Amino acid sequence: MLKTITPINNTVYVERNYASSQEIENSLNISKKTFLDWQKTPINERKKILTKFVDSFLENNKEIEEELCRQMGRPIGQCGGEMNGFEERARYMIEKSEEALANVISKKNDEFDNFITKDPLGTIFIIAPWNYPYNTSVNSVVPSLLAGNTVILKHSSQTPLCAEQLYKAAKLSGLPEGVFQFLHLDHQSTSKIIADERIDHVLFTGSVSGGRQVKKAIGERFINAGLELGGKDPAYVRKDCNLQHAIENLADGSFYNSGQSCCGIERIYVDSGVYNDFVEGIKSITEKYILDDPLNVKTNLGPVVKLSAAQSIRSQVKDAISNGANDIIEKTNFKIAEDSNCYVSPSVLIDVDHSMKFMMEETFGPTVGIMKVNNEDQAAQLMNDSPYGLTACVWTSDMEFAKKFGKRINTGTFFMNRCDYLDPGLAWTGVKNTGIGVTLSVLGFNHVTRAKSYHYRKV
């Protein structure tokens, strides 16, 4: 039995039976069978169906937003942002699908007609996370279906209703039976499905350890996996920046969704010339956050997803403090936070360094560390000193500097004067332990298709 504990008050919110062996078998069989017809469906027809899928999903926004709040604790006032992100990404991919899936012409003349098609892979198994349950799953579900694949979705046990809402929208859109399915699965059944010969590709968003389990389950099979595994994303605040803009945006990038974002800001390196003003500014903003019941419309900082996560975050902060760090945030403003619940007070740590786990390991909570740097070389060295590489950002008024500096940073996405944001027109990818593969942009379609070459000669 799957049981979802709401972090609002640590009570059971959802109960579902895990899929039985027979249900899994049926799902795999019908997915494979339906693929034969779905791949032949013209792209214009797929686009119409997927557009209706998006429309149907958005029509149920109020119910979806409250469910999202209760399942993972995001403030209700912020849940609409996920709906907006879902729509923006889905509609972009629908609009770009014909361009992205078009044949690549190699040679066309009186003698030769040579080209490359982008053919669907087959059945794609998508494992989606809880922290942005719709924004992450849409990145994989929509392009996979547009490309002619069938999809089996396994959502996090923290957000099972998200899979059910997506399935409901798919049914209303007219997607043929078996093209899009979901299963509630335990870890053992998930591994068995990955290893099954009827699965042609795996898309996983989650932890590094989870990514390793996916690779292990694939074993010696010759299929690929797209893995987005997290980050410890850094920012460099240069002395020529608009300081107030940097303070406001980096506070939001650190604490939005209680810091539970793989591209959230966890490390900030500030030029010594503006360090004191930056620290004072971010302290002032952070202490104005309202940590409370996320169903309260005034709340802008909710609980973290579960008690074990809260304990891990607190442990990392305490370990850093025991090694010389200082938390500049006055905790009396956040009285709801206790060791026995999921409400974690925000922390801004100074006097930190890279010998501390807090600056090297993903925290995934409402915390951020700030270090003083003397120049751009020191900033670049520290930003690259990480096992992760999802996003990084610089805050400066000098565009040319930003372009040169961005080339020095080993990351999937580099921002200037922005953070914790995803443009669907740009490839979403990472380096090092952040994973492999690409979603979004026209390049994302290449990872859910295979190239097939045609070489025709007239004699």
Coordinates of C-alpha atoms in Angstrom, one line a residue:
M1 CA 0.0 0.0 0.0
L2 CA 1.3 3.4 -1.0
K3 CA 0.7 6.0 1.7
T4 CA 1.4 9.7 1.2
I5 CA 2.1 11.7 4.4
T6 CA 1.3 15.4 4.0
P7 CA 4.1 17.5 5.5
I8 CA 1.4 20.0 6.7
N9 CA 0.7 17.9 9.7
N10 CA 2.3 14.5 9.1
T11 CA -1.0 12.7 8.6
V12 CA -1.9 10.3 5.8
Y13 CA -3.4 12.2 2.9
V14 CA -3.5 9.6 0.1
E15 CA -3.6 5.8 0.1
R16 CA -3.3 3.7 -3.1
N17 CA -2.6 0.1 -3.8
Y18 CA 0.6 -0.6 -5.7
A19 CA 0.2 -2.1 -9.1
S20 CA 0.1 -5.8 -9.1
S21 CA 2.3 -8.0 -11.3
Q22 CA -0.6 -8.7 -13.6
E23 CA -1.4 -4.9 -13.9
I24 CA 2.2 -4.2 -14.8
E25 CA 2.3 -7.0 -17.4
N26 CA -0.9 -5.7 -18.9
S27 CA 0.4 -2.2 -19.0
L28 CA 3.6 -3.2 -20.8
N29 CA 1.8 -5.3 -23.3
I30 CA -0.8 -2.7 -24.3
S31 CA 1.9 0.0 -24.5
K32 CA 3.8 -2.1 -26.9
K33 CA 0.8 -3.0 -29.0
T34 CA -0.6 0.6 -29.1
F35 CA 2.8 1.9 -30.2
L36 CA 2.4 0.3 -33.6
D37 CA -0.5 2.5 -34.5
W38 CA 0.4 5.6 -32.5
Q39 CA 3.8 6.0 -34.3
K40 CA 1.9 6.1 -37.6
T41 CA -0.4 9.0 -36.5
P42 CA 0.4 12.1 -38.4
I43 CA 2.2 14.8 -36.4
N44 CA -0.6 17.3 -37.0
E45 CA -3.0 14.9 -35.3
R46 CA -0.7 14.3 -32.4
K47 CA -0.4 18.1 -32.0
K48 CA -4.2 18.5 -31.8
I49 CA -4.5 15.7 -29.2
L50 CA -1.7 17.0 -27.1
T51 CA -3.1 20.6 -27.3
K52 CA -6.4 19.2 -25.9
F53 CA -4.5 17.3 -23.3
V54 CA -3.0 20.6 -22.0
D55 CA -6.3 22.4 -22.2
S56 CA -8.1 19.6 -20.2
F57 CA -5.4 19.6 -17.6
L58 CA -5.5 23.4 -17.1
E59 CA -9.3 23.4 -16.7
N60 CA -9.0 21.6 -13.4
N61 CA -6.4 24.0 -11.9
K62 CA -8.1 24.7 -8.5
E63 CA -8.3 21.1 -7.5
I64 CA -4.8 20.4 -8.8
E65 CA -3.3 23.3 -6.9
E66 CA -4.9 22.3 -3.6
E67 CA -3.8 18.7 -4.1
L68 CA -0.3 19.9 -4.9
C69 CA -0.2 22.0 -1.7
R70 CA -1.3 19.1 0.5
Q71 CA 0.9 16.5 -1.1
M72 CA 4.3 18.3 -0.9
G73 CA 3.7 21.4 1.2
R74 CA 4.2 24.2 -1.3
P75 CA 2.3 27.4 -0.3
I76 CA -1.0 27.5 -2.1
G77 CA -0.2 31.0 -3.4
Q78 CA 2.7 29.5 -5.3
C79 CA 1.0 26.4 -6.7
G80 CA -0.4 28.3 -9.7
G81 CA 3.1 29.0 -10.8
E82 CA 3.6 25.3 -11.5
M83 CA 0.4 25.3 -13.7
N84 CA 1.9 28.3 -15.7
G85 CA 5.2 26.5 -16.1
F86 CA 3.4 23.3 -17.3
E87 CA 1.5 25.3 -19.9
E88 CA 4.5 27.3 -21.1
R89 CA 6.6 24.3 -21.7
A90 CA 3.9 22.1 -23.2
R91 CA 2.7 24.7 -25.7
Y92 CA 6.3 25.5 -26.7
M93 CA 7.1 21.8 -27.4
I94 CA 3.8 21.4 -29.3
E95 CA 4.6 24.4 -31.4
K96 CA 8.2 23.3 -32.1
S97 CA 7.5 19.6 -32.7
E98 CA 7.3 19.7 -36.5
E99 CA 10.5 21.6 -36.8
A100 CA 12.3 19.4 -34.2
L101 CA 11.1 16.1 -35.8
A102 CA 11.5 17.2 -39.5
N103 CA 13.7 15.1 -41.7
V104 CA 17.3 16.2 -42.0
I105 CA 18.2 16.5 -45.7
S106 CA 21.7 15.3 -46.6
K107 CA 21.6 15.4 -50.4
K108 CA 18.8 16.0 -52.9
N109 CA 19.6 16.3 -56.7
D110 CA 18.8 14.5 -59.9
E111 CA 20.7 11.4 -58.8
F112 CA 20.4 11.2 -55.0
D113 CA 17.6 11.7 -52.4
N114 CA 19.4 11.2 -49.1
F115 CA 17.8 12.1 -45.7
I116 CA 17.6 11.2 -42.0
T117 CA 14.3 10.6 -40.2
K118 CA 13.8 10.8 -36.4
D119 CA 11.8 7.7 -35.5
P120 CA 10.2 7.1 -32.1
L121 CA 12.0 4.7 -29.8
G122 CA 8.9 2.7 -28.6
T123 CA 7.8 2.6 -24.9
I124 CA 9.3 5.3 -22.7
F125 CA 9.3 4.8 -18.9
I126 CA 9.2 8.1 -17.1
I127 CA 10.0 8.4 -13.4
A128 CA 9.0 11.8 -12.1
P129 CA 9.9 13.5 -8.8
W130 CA 7.7 15.3 -6.2
N131 CA 9.4 18.7 -6.0
Y132 CA 8.1 20.0 -9.3
P133 CA 5.8 17.1 -10.2
Y134 CA 4.1 18.7 -13.2
N135 CA 6.9 20.9 -14.5
T136 CA 9.4 18.0 -14.6
S137 CA 7.0 15.4 -16.0
V138 CA 5.8 17.6 -18.8
N139 CA 9.4 18.0 -20.0
S140 CA 9.4 14.2 -20.7
V141 CA 5.7 13.2 -21.3
V142 CA 4.8 15.8 -24.0
P143 CA 7.8 15.4 -26.3
S144 CA 7.8 11.7 -26.0
L145 CA 4.2 11.5 -27.1
L146 CA 4.6 14.1 -29.9
A147 CA 7.5 12.0 -31.3
G148 CA 5.2 9.0 -31.5
N149 CA 6.3 7.0 -28.4
T150 CA 4.0 5.5 -25.9
V151 CA 4.5 6.4 -22.2
I152 CA 4.3 4.7 -18.9
L153 CA 4.6 7.2 -16.0
K154 CA 5.6 6.4 -12.4
H155 CA 5.3 9.4 -10.2
S156 CA 6.8 9.8 -6.8
S157 CA 5.0 8.2 -3.9
Q158 CA 4.8 11.7 -2.4
T159 CA 2.7 13.0 -5.4
P160 CA 0.6 10.1 -6.7
L161 CA -2.4 12.3 -7.5
C162 CA -0.3 14.2 -10.0
A163 CA 0.0 11.1 -12.2
E164 CA -3.8 10.5 -11.8
Q165 CA -4.5 14.1 -12.9
L166 CA -2.3 13.8 -16.0
Y167 CA -4.0 10.5 -16.9
K168 CA -7.4 12.2 -16.4
A169 CA -6.4 14.9 -18.9
A170 CA -5.1 12.4 -21.3
K171 CA -8.4 10.5 -21.3
L172 CA -10.3 13.7 -22.0
S173 CA -7.9 14.6 -24.9
G174 CA -8.7 11.6 -27.0
L175 CA -5.3 9.9 -26.7
P176 CA -5.8 6.2 -27.7
E177 CA -6.0 3.7 -24.9
G178 CA -2.6 2.6 -23.9
V179 CA -0.6 5.5 -25.4
F180 CA -0.3 7.2 -22.0
Q181 CA -0.5 5.1 -18.8
F182 CA 0.6 5.5 -15.1
L183 CA 1.4 3.0 -12.5
H184 CA 1.9 3.3 -8.7
L185 CA 5.0 1.3 -8.0
D186 CA 7.4 0.3 -5.3
H187 CA 11.2 0.3 -5.8
Q188 CA 11.4 -3.4 -6.6
S189 CA 8.7 -3.2 -9.3
T190 CA 10.2 -0.1 -10.7
S191 CA 13.5 -1.8 -11.2
K192 CA 11.8 -4.8 -12.9
I193 CA 10.1 -2.6 -15.4
I194 CA 13.3 -0.8 -16.2
A195 CA 14.9 -4.2 -16.9
D196 CA 12.0 -5.4 -19.0
E197 CA 12.7 -5.8 -22.8
R198 CA 9.5 -4.0 -23.6
I199 CA 10.9 -0.7 -22.2
D200 CA 12.9 1.2 -24.9
H201 CA 14.1 4.3 -22.9
V202 CA 14.0 5.6 -19.3
L203 CA 13.7 9.2 -18.2
F204 CA 14.5 9.8 -14.5
T205 CA 14.5 12.9 -12.4
G206 CA 15.7 12.4 -8.8
S207 CA 18.7 11.8 -6.6
V208 CA 22.2 10.7 -7.7
S209 CA 21.7 7.4 -5.8
G210 CA 18.4 6.9 -7.7
G211 CA 20.2 7.5 -11.0
R212 CA 22.7 4.8 -10.1
Q213 CA 19.9 2.4 -9.4
V214 CA 18.3 3.2 -12.8
K215 CA 21.7 2.4 -14.5
K216 CA 22.0 -0.7 -12.5
A217 CA 18.5 -1.9 -13.4
I218 CA 19.2 -1.3 -17.1
G219 CA 22.2 -3.6 -16.8
E220 CA 23.5 -5.0 -20.0
R221 CA 20.5 -3.9 -22.1
F222 CA 21.4 -1.5 -25.0
I223 CA 19.0 1.3 -24.1
N224 CA 19.7 4.8 -22.9
A225 CA 18.5 6.8 -20.0
G226 CA 18.0 10.5 -19.4
L227 CA 19.0 11.4 -15.9
E228 CA 18.6 14.7 -14.1
L229 CA 20.0 14.2 -10.7
G230 CA 20.3 17.5 -8.8
G231 CA 22.6 20.3 -8.1
K232 CA 24.4 22.6 -5.7
D233 CA 23.9 25.7 -7.8
P234 CA 26.2 28.7 -7.3
A235 CA 25.9 32.4 -7.9
Y236 CA 28.7 35.1 -8.2
V237 CA 27.7 38.6 -7.2
R238 CA 30.1 41.0 -8.9
K239 CA 30.7 44.5 -7.4
D240 CA 29.3 46.2 -10.6
C241 CA 25.8 44.6 -10.3
N242 CA 22.5 46.1 -9.4
L243 CA 22.9 45.0 -5.7
Q244 CA 19.2 45.3 -4.6
H245 CA 18.1 43.3 -7.7
A246 CA 20.7 40.6 -6.9
I247 CA 19.6 40.4 -3.2
E248 CA 15.9 40.1 -4.0
N249 CA 16.3 37.5 -6.7
L250 CA 18.9 35.4 -5.0
A251 CA 16.8 35.3 -1.8
D252 CA 13.9 34.0 -3.9
G253 CA 16.2 31.6 -5.8
S254 CA 17.3 30.2 -2.4
F255 CA 14.0 29.9 -0.6
Y256 CA 11.2 29.4 -3.2
N257 CA 9.5 26.1 -2.8
S258 CA 11.4 25.9 0.6
G259 CA 14.7 25.5 -1.4
Q260 CA 13.5 22.2 -2.8
S261 CA 14.6 22.9 -6.4
C262 CA 17.4 21.1 -8.2
C263 CA 18.3 24.5 -9.8
G264 CA 17.8 26.5 -6.6
I265 CA 20.6 28.7 -5.3
E266 CA 22.7 26.9 -2.5
R267 CA 26.0 28.8 -2.8
I268 CA 26.6 32.5 -3.2
Y269 CA 30.1 34.0 -3.8
V270 CA 30.1 37.8 -3.2
D271 CA 32.8 40.3 -4.2
S272 CA 34.5 41.7 -1.1
G273 CA 33.5 45.3 -2.2
V274 CA 29.8 44.6 -1.8
Y275 CA 29.9 41.7 0.6
N276 CA 28.7 43.4 3.8
D277 CA 25.8 45.2 2.0
F278 CA 24.8 42.0 0.4
V279 CA 24.8 40.0 3.6
E280 CA 22.8 42.8 5.4
G281 CA 20.3 42.9 2.6
I282 CA 19.6 39.2 2.3
K283 CA 19.3 38.9 6.1
S284 CA 16.6 41.6 6.0
I285 CA 14.6 40.0 3.3
T286 CA 14.9 36.5 4.7
E287 CA 13.6 37.5 8.1
K288 CA 10.4 38.8 6.5
Y289 CA 9.4 35.4 5.1
I290 CA 6.2 33.9 6.6
L291 CA 6.7 30.3 7.6
D292 CA 3.3 28.8 8.2
D293 CA 0.6 26.4 7.0
P294 CA 0.9 26.4 3.2
L295 CA -2.9 26.5 2.9
N296 CA -2.8 30.0 4.3
V297 CA -2.7 32.4 1.3
K298 CA -0.2 34.7 3.2
T299 CA 2.3 31.9 3.6
N300 CA 5.4 32.1 1.3
L301 CA 7.5 29.5 3.1
G302 CA 5.9 26.1 3.7
P303 CA 7.2 22.9 5.2
V304 CA 9.7 20.7 3.5
V305 CA 8.4 17.5 2.0
K306 CA 8.9 15.1 4.9
L307 CA 10.3 14.8 8.4
S308 CA 13.4 12.9 7.4
A309 CA 14.2 15.7 4.9
A310 CA 13.7 18.3 7.6
Q311 CA 16.0 16.4 9.9
S312 CA 18.7 16.1 7.2
I313 CA 18.6 19.8 6.5
R314 CA 18.8 20.7 10.2
S315 CA 21.7 18.3 10.6
Q316 CA 23.7 19.9 7.7
V317 CA 23.2 23.3 9.2
K318 CA 24.2 22.2 12.7
D319 CA 27.3 20.5 11.3
A320 CA 28.4 23.6 9.5
I321 CA 27.9 25.8 12.6
S322 CA 29.9 23.3 14.7
N323 CA 32.7 23.8 12.2
G324 CA 32.7 27.6 12.4
A325 CA 29.8 28.8 10.3
N326 CA 27.4 31.5 11.6
D327 CA 23.7 31.6 10.9
I328 CA 22.7 35.3 10.6
I329 CA 18.9 34.7 10.6
E330 CA 17.0 35.5 13.8
K331 CA 14.9 32.4 14.4
T332 CA 12.3 33.9 16.8
N333 CA 10.5 35.1 13.7
F334 CA 9.7 31.5 12.7
K335 CA 8.1 30.0 15.8
I336 CA 6.3 27.2 14.0
A337 CA 9.6 25.5 13.2
E338 CA 10.3 22.6 15.6
D339 CA 12.4 19.4 15.4
S340 CA 9.2 17.3 15.5
N341 CA 7.7 18.8 12.3
C342 CA 8.5 19.5 8.7
Y343 CA 8.7 23.3 9.1
V344 CA 12.3 24.4 8.7
S345 CA 13.4 27.9 9.5
P346 CA 15.4 29.6 6.8
S347 CA 19.1 29.8 7.3
V348 CA 21.8 32.1 5.7
L349 CA 25.2 30.9 6.7
I350 CA 28.4 33.0 6.6
D351 CA 31.9 32.1 7.5
V352 CA 31.5 28.9 5.5
D353 CA 34.1 27.1 3.3
H354 CA 34.3 24.1 1.0
S355 CA 35.6 21.8 3.8
M356 CA 32.0 21.8 5.1
K357 CA 29.4 19.3 3.7
F358 CA 27.0 22.2 3.7
M359 CA 28.9 23.8 0.8
M360 CA 29.5 20.6 -1.1
E361 CA 26.5 18.3 -0.7
E362 CA 23.0 19.1 -1.9
T363 CA 20.9 20.4 1.0
F364 CA 17.6 20.8 -0.8
G365 CA 16.1 23.1 1.9
P366 CA 15.6 26.7 2.8
T367 CA 19.3 27.4 3.3
V368 CA 22.1 29.2 1.5
G369 CA 25.8 29.7 2.2
I370 CA 27.6 33.0 1.4
M371 CA 31.4 33.3 0.9
K372 CA 33.4 36.5 0.3
V373 CA 35.7 36.4 -2.8
N374 CA 38.4 38.9 -3.9
N375 CA 38.1 38.4 -7.7
E376 CA 36.5 36.6 -10.6
D377 CA 39.2 33.9 -10.7
Q378 CA 38.5 32.9 -7.1
A379 CA 34.8 33.0 -7.8
A380 CA 35.1 30.7 -10.9
Q381 CA 37.4 28.2 -9.0
L382 CA 34.9 27.9 -6.2
M383 CA 31.8 27.7 -8.4
N384 CA 33.5 24.8 -10.3
D385 CA 34.5 23.1 -7.1
S386 CA 31.4 20.9 -7.0
P387 CA 30.3 17.4 -8.0
Y388 CA 27.3 18.9 -9.6
G389 CA 26.7 21.2 -12.6
L390 CA 23.1 22.1 -13.4
T391 CA 22.9 25.9 -13.4
A392 CA 25.1 28.8 -12.3
C393 CA 24.7 32.5 -12.5
V394 CA 26.5 35.9 -12.4
W395 CA 25.1 39.2 -11.3
T396 CA 26.8 42.0 -13.2
S397 CA 26.1 45.0 -15.4
D398 CA 28.7 43.9 -17.9
M399 CA 27.3 41.6 -20.6
E400 CA 30.7 41.0 -22.2
F401 CA 32.2 40.0 -18.9
A402 CA 29.2 37.6 -18.3
K403 CA 29.7 35.9 -21.7
K404 CA 33.4 35.3 -21.0
F405 CA 32.8 34.3 -17.5
G406 CA 30.1 31.9 -18.4
K407 CA 32.5 29.9 -20.6
R408 CA 34.6 29.3 -17.6
I409 CA 31.9 27.7 -15.5
N410 CA 31.2 23.9 -15.9
T411 CA 27.5 23.9 -15.9
G412 CA 24.4 22.9 -18.0
T413 CA 22.9 26.4 -18.0
F414 CA 24.5 29.8 -17.3
F415 CA 22.5 32.9 -16.3
M416 CA 23.2 36.6 -16.1
N417 CA 21.1 38.5 -13.6
R418 CA 18.7 35.6 -13.3
C419 CA 18.4 32.2 -11.4
D420 CA 16.1 29.3 -10.7
Y421 CA 14.3 29.6 -14.0
L422 CA 13.8 27.4 -17.0
D423 CA 13.4 28.7 -20.6
P424 CA 11.7 25.9 -22.7
G425 CA 13.6 27.1 -25.7
L426 CA 16.9 26.3 -24.1
A427 CA 18.3 22.8 -23.6
W428 CA 17.8 21.6 -20.0
T429 CA 20.9 19.5 -19.2
G430 CA 23.8 19.1 -16.8
V431 CA 27.3 17.9 -16.2
K432 CA 29.1 15.8 -13.7
N433 CA 26.8 14.1 -11.1
T434 CA 23.9 16.2 -12.3
G435 CA 23.4 13.6 -15.0
I436 CA 23.1 13.0 -18.7
G437 CA 20.7 13.8 -21.5
V438 CA 18.7 16.8 -22.6
T439 CA 15.1 17.8 -22.2
L440 CA 13.3 20.8 -23.7
S441 CA 14.3 22.9 -26.7
V442 CA 14.3 21.4 -30.2
L443 CA 17.3 19.3 -29.0
G444 CA 15.2 17.5 -26.4
F445 CA 13.3 15.6 -29.2
N446 CA 16.6 14.0 -30.3
H447 CA 16.7 12.1 -27.0
V448 CA 13.3 10.4 -27.5
T449 CA 13.9 9.5 -31.1
R450 CA 16.5 7.5 -33.1
A451 CA 18.1 8.5 -36.3
K452 CA 17.3 6.4 -39.4
S453 CA 19.1 7.2 -42.7
Y454 CA 17.7 6.7 -46.2
H455 CA 20.1 6.7 -49.2
Y456 CA 18.2 6.6 -52.5
R457 CA 20.0 6.7 -55.8
K458 CA 18.4 6.9 -59.2
V459 CA 20.0 4.8 -62.0

